[in-house]
C-alpha positions as a LaTeX table, in Angstrom:
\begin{tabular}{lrrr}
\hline
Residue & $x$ (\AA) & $y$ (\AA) & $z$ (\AA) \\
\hline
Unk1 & $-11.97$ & 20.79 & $-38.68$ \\
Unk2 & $-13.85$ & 18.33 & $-40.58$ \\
Unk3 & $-13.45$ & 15.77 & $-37.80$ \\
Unk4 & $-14.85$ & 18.15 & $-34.98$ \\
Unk5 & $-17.82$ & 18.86 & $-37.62$ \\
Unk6 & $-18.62$ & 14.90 & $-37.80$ \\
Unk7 & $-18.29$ & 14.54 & $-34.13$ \\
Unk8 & $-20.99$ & 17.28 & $-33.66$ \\
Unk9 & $-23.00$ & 15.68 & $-35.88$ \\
Unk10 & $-22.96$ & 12.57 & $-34.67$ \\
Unk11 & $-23.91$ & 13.68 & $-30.98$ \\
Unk12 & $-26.23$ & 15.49 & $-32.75$ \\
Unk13 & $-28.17$ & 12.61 & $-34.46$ \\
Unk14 & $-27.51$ & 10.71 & $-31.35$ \\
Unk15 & $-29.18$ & 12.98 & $-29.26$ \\
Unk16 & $-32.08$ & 13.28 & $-32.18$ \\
Unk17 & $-32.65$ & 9.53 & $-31.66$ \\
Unk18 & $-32.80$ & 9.89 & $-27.61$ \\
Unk19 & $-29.41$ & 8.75 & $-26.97$ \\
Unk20 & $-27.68$ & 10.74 & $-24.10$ \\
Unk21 & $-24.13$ & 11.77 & $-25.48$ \\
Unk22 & $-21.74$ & 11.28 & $-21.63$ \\
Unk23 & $-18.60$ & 13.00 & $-22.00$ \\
Unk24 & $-15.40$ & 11.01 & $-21.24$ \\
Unk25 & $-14.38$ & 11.85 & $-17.48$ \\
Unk26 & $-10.90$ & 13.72 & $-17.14$ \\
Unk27 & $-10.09$ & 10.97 & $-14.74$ \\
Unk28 & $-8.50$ & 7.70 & $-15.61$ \\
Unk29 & $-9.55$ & 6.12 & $-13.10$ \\
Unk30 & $-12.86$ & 8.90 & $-11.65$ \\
Unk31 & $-14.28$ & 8.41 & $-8.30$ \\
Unk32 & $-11.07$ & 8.28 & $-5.97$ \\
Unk33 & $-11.33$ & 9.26 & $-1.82$ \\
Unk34 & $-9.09$ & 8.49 & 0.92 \\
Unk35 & $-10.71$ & 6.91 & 3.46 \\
Unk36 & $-9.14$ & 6.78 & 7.10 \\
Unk37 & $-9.52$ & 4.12 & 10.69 \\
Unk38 & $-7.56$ & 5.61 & 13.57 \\
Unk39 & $-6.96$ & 3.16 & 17.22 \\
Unk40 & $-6.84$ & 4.50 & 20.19 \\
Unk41 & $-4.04$ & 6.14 & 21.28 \\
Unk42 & $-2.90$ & 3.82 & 24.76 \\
Unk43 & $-0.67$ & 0.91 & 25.59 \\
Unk44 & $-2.09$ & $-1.54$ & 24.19 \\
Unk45 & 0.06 & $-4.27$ & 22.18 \\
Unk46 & $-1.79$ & $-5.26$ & 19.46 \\
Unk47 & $-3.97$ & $-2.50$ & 17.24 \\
Unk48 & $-5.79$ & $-3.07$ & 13.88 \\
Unk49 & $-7.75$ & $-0.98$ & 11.80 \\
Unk50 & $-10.05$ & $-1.72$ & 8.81 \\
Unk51 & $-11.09$ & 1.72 & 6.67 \\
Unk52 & $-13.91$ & 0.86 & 4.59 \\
Unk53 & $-14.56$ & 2.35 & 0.81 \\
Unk54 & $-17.86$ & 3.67 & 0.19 \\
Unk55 & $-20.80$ & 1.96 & $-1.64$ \\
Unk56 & $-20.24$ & 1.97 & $-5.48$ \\
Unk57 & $-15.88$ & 1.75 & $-4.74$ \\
Unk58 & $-13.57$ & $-0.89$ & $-4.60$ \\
Unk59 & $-10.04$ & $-0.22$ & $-2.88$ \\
Unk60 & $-7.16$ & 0.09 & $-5.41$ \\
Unk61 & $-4.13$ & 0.78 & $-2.29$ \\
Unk62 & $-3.77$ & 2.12 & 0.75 \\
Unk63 & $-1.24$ & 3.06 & 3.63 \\
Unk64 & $-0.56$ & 2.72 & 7.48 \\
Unk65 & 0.85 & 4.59 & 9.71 \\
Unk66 & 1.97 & 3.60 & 13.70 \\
Unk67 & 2.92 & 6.64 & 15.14 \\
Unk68 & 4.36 & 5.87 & 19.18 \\
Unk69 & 5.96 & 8.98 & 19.75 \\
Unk70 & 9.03 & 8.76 & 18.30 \\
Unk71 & 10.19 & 5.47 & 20.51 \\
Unk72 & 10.32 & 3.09 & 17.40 \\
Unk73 & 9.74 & 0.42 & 19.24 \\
Unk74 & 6.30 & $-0.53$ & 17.10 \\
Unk75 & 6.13 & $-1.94$ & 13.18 \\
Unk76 & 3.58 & $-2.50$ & 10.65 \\
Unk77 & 2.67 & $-5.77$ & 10.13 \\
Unk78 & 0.04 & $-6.15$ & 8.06 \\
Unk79 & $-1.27$ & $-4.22$ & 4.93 \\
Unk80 & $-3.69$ & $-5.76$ & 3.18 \\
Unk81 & $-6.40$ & $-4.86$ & 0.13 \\
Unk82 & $-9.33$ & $-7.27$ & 1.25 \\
Unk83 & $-9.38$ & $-9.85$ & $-1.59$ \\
Unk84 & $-13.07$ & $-11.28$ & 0.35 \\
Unk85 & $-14.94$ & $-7.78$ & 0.17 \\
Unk86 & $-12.75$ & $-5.97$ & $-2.25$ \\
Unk87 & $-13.62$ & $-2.84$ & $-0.93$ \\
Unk88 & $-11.42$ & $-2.35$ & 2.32 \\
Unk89 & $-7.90$ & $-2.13$ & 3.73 \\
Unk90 & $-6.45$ & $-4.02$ & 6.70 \\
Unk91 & $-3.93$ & $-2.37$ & 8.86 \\
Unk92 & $-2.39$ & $-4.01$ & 12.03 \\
Unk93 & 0.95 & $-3.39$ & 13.78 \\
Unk94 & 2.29 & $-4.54$ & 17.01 \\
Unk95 & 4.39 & $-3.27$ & 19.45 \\
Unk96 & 7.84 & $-5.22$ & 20.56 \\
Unk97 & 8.10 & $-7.00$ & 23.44 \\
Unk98 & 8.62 & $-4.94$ & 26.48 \\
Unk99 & 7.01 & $-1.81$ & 25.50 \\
Unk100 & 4.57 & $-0.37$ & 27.37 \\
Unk101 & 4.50 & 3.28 & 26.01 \\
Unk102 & 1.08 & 4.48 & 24.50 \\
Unk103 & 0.76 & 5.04 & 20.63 \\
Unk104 & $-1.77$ & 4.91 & 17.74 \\
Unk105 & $-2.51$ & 3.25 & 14.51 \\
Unk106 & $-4.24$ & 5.20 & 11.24 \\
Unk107 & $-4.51$ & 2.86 & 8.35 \\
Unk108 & $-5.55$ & 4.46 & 4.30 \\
Unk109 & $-8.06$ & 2.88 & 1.97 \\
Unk110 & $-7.79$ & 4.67 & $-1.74$ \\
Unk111 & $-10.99$ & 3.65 & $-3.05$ \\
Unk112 & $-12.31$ & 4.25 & $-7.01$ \\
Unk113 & $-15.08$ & 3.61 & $-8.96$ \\
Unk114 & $-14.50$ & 0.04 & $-9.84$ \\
Unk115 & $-11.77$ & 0.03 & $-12.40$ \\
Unk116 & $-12.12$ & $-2.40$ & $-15.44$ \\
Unk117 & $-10.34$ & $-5.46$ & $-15.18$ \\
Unk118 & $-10.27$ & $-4.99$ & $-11.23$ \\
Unk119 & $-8.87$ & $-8.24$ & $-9.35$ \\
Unk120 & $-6.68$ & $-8.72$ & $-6.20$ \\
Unk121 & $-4.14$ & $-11.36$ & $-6.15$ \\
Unk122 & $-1.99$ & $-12.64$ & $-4.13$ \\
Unk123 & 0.63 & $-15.48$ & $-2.83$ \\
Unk124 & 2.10 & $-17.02$ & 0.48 \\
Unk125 & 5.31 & $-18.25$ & 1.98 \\
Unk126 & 6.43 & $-21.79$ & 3.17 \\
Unk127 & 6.01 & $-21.47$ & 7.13 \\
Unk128 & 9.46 & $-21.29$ & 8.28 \\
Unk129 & 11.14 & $-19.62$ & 11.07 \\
Unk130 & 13.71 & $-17.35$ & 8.70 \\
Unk131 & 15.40 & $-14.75$ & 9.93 \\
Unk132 & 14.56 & $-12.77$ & 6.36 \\
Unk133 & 11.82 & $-13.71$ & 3.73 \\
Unk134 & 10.42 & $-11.73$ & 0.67 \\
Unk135 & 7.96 & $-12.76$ & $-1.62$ \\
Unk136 & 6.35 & $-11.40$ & $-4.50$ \\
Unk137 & 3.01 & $-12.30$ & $-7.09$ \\
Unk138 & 2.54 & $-11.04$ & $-10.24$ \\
Unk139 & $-0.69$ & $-9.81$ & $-12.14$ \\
Unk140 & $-2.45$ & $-11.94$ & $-14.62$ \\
Unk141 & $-1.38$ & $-11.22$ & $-18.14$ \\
Unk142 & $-2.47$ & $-7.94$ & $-19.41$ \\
Unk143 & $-2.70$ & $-6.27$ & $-16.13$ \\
Unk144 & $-1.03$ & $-3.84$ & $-14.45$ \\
Unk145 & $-0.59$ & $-2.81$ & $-10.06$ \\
Unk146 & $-3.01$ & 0.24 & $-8.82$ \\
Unk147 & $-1.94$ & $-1.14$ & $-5.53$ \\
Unk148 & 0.11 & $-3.45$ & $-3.44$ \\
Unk149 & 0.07 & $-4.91$ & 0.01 \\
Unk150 & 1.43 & $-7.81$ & 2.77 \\
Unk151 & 0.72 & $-9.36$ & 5.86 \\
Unk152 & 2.91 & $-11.37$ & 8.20 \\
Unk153 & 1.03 & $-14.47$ & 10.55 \\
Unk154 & 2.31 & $-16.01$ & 13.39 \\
Unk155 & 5.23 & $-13.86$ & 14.26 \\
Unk156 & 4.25 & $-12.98$ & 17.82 \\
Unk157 & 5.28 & $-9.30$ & 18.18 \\
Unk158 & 8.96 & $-10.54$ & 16.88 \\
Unk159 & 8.59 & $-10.51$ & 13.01 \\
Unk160 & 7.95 & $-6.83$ & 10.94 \\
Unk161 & 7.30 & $-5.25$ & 7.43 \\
Unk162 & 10.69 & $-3.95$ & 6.20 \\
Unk163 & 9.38 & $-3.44$ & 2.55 \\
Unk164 & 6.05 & $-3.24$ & 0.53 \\
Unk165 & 6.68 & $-1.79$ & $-3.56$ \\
Unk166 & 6.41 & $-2.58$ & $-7.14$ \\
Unk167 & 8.30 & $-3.26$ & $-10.09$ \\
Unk168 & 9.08 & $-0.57$ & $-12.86$ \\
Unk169 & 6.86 & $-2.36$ & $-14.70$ \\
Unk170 & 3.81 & $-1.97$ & $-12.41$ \\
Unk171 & 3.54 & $-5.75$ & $-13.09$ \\
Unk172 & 4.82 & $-6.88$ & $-9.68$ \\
Unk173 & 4.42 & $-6.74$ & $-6.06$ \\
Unk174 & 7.46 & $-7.62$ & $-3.93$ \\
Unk175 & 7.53 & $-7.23$ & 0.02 \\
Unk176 & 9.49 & $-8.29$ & 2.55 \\
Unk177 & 9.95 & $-8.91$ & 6.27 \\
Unk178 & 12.25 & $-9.81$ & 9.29 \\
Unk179 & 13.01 & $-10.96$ & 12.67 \\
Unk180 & 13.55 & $-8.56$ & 15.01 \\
Unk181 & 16.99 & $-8.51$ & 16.52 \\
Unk182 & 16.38 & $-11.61$ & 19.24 \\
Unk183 & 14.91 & $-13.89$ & 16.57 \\
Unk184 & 12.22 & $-15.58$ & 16.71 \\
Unk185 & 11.66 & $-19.64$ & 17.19 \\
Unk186 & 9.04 & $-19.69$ & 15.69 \\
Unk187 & 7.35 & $-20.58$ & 12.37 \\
Unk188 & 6.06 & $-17.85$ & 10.46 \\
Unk189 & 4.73 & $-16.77$ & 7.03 \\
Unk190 & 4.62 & $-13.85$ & 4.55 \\
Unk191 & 2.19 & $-12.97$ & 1.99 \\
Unk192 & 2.25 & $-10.52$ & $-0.85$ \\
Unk193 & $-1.05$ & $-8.40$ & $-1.95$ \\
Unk194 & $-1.59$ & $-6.92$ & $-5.80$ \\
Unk195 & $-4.62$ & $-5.01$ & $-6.76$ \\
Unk196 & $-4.68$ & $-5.69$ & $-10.44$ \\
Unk197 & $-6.33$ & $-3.79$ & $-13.38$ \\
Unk198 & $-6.35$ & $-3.27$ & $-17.32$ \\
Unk199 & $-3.75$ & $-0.81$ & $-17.94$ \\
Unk200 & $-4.43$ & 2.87 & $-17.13$ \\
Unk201 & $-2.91$ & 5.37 & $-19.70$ \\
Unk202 & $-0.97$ & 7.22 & $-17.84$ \\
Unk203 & $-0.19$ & 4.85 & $-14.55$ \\
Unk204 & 3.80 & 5.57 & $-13.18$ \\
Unk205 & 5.57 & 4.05 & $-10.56$ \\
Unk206 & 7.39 & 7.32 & $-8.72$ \\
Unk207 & 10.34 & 6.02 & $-6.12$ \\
Unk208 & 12.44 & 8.86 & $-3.99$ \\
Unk209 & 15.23 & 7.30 & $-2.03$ \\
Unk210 & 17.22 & 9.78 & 0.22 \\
Unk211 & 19.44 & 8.73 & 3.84 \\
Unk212 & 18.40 & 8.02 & 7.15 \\
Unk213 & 14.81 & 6.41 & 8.12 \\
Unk214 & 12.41 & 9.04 & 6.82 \\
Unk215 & 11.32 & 9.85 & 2.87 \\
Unk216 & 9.22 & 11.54 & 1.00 \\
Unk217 & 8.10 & 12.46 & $-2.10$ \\
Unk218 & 4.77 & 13.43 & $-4.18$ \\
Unk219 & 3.29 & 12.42 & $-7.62$ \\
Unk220 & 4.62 & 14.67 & $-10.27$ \\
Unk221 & 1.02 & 14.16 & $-12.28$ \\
Unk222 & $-1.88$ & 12.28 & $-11.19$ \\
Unk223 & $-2.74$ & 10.93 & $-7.84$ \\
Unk224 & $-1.42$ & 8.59 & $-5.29$ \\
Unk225 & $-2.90$ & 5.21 & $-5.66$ \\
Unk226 & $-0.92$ & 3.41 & $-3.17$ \\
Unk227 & 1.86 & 4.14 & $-1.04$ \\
Unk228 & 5.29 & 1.67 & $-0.74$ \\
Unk229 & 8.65 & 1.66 & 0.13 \\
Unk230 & 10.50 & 0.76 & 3.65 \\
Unk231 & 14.27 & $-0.80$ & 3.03 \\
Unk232 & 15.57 & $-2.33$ & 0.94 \\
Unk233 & 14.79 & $-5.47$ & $-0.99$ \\
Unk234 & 17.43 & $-7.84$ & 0.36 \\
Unk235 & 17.97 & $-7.66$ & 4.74 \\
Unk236 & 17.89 & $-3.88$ & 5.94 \\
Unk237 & 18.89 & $-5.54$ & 9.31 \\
Unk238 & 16.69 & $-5.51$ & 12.60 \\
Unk239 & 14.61 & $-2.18$ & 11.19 \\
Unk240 & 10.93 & $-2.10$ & 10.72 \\
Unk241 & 8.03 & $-0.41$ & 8.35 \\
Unk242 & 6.40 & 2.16 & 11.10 \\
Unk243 & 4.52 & 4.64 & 7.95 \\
Unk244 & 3.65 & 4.43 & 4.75 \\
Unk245 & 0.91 & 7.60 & 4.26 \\
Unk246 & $-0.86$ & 8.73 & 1.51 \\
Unk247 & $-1.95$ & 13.05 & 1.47 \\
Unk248 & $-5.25$ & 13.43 & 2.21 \\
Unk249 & $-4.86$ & 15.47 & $-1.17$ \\
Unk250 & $-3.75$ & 11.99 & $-3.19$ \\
Unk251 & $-0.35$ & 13.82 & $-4.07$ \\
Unk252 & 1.88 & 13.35 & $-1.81$ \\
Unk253 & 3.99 & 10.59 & 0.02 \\
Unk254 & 5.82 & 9.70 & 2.84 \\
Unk255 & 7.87 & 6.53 & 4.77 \\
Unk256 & 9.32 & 5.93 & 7.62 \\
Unk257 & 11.57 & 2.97 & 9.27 \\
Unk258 & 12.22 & 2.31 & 13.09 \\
Unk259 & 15.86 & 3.09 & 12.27 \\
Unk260 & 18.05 & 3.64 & 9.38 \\
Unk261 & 18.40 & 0.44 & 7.55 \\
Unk262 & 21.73 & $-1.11$ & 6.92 \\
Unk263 & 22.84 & 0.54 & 3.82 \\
Unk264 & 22.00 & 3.69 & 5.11 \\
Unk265 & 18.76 & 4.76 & 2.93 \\
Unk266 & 14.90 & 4.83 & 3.10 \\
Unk267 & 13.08 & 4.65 & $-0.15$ \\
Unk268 & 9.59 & 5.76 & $-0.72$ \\
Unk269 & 7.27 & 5.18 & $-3.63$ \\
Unk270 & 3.93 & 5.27 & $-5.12$ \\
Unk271 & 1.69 & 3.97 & $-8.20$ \\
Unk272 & 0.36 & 7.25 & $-9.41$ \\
Unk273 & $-2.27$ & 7.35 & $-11.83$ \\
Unk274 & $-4.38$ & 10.22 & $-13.65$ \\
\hline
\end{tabular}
């Protein structure tokens, strides 16, 4: 009791001296709204999408989603927290050689009141024309992933997302990607996306694997921050990200693949966050 007495009469000769008393928000991390870019829904090969946070926000994660009417014959290719504006998230997929069936593209900004310590890293691969690559980049010492992203260049409708997720840790993005099942010649490169913060009290990495190419799963407290998952993280064979989508709610979470990958299970997962 004496401690709630001194608070009150602190506040109170605070607000004596003209000092506005702001109450801490129930929010880690207040201000949070899913933004969403949809395509058009036609034939075309190539789509990209670029939802933008509001004024005052900075993206912390995001999702994408290529949705071609159950063909599978389209992947996610890019996935990217803008490290340049800080405050959008860039979705592209492509469709494989061949396929001339119409579909669409939606791609998820989470955006947040600017969250202390707020920085987007990142890192790239050698240009090589592998058949499988992953790559990871940490955050700076003494922060921790609100998000996570990766993009592929160069690989000319024949290279896809198979993974995007974190560590336990939430100290670690790792993604990966692959030629489809023709190869590709060509030289190519992957590059992995963190959005970095101080440490939120609080902040939980929740992962749902189950079989087949679709999962999902919600936040068991707190809200969805970004959205990962796909295969594996070693060679799910010629299989490709198509969803990663974040509730409109910021509880809930799903994945999907183009098929089942090779060891028979899709994982999904999220950073969730009070």
């Amino acid at each position: 009791m004496r401690t709630n007495r001194f608070a009150v009469l602190v506040a109170g000769l605070l607000a004596a001296a003209g000092v506005q008393v702001v109450a801490t928000p129930a929010e880690a991390i207040p201000g949070r709204v899913r933004v969403v870019a949809t395509s058009a829904n036609n034939n075309a090969a190539f789509k990209q999408v670029n939802p933008v946070c509001p004024s005052g926000t900075r993206v912390v994660g995001g999702g994408g989603w290529a949705f071609d009417n159950d063909a599978n014959k389209v992947r996610l290719i890019r996935l990217e927290p803008l490290s340049s504006t800080q405050s959008s998230y860039f979705v592209q997929a492509e469709a494989e050689i061949g396929f001339t069936g119409n579909w669409w593209l939606e791609g998820y900004a989470i955006c947040a009141t600017t969250p202390a310590g707020h920085q987007i890293v990142q890192a790239t691969s050698t240009a090589a024309s592998s058949t499988f690559v992953s790559k990871f980049v940490d955050c700076p010492t003494g922060k921790k992933l609100l998000g996570t992203g990766a993009t592929i260049l160069s690989g000319n409708h024949e290279v896809g997302l198979q993974r995007i997720g974190a560590d336990s840790g939430l100290t670690r993005s790792l993604v990966t990607a692959r030629e489809d099942a023709t190869g590709f010649a060509g030289n190519w490169t992957l590059t992995a996306y963190g959005v970095c913060a101080n440490p939120v009290a609080g902040a939980n990495l929740k992962t749902f694997q189950t079989s087949g190419s679709v999962a999902n799963s919600s936040c068991t407290s707190g809200s969805v921050h970004t959205v990962g998952g796909g295969g594996p993280f070693f060679d799910a064979g010629p299989v490709f990200l198509m969803k990663l989508f974040p509730s409109s709610n910021g509880s809930s979470i799903g994945s999907a693949m183009s098929g089942t990958p090779s060891h028979g299970i899709t994982e999904v997962n999220a950073i969730c966050a009070p």
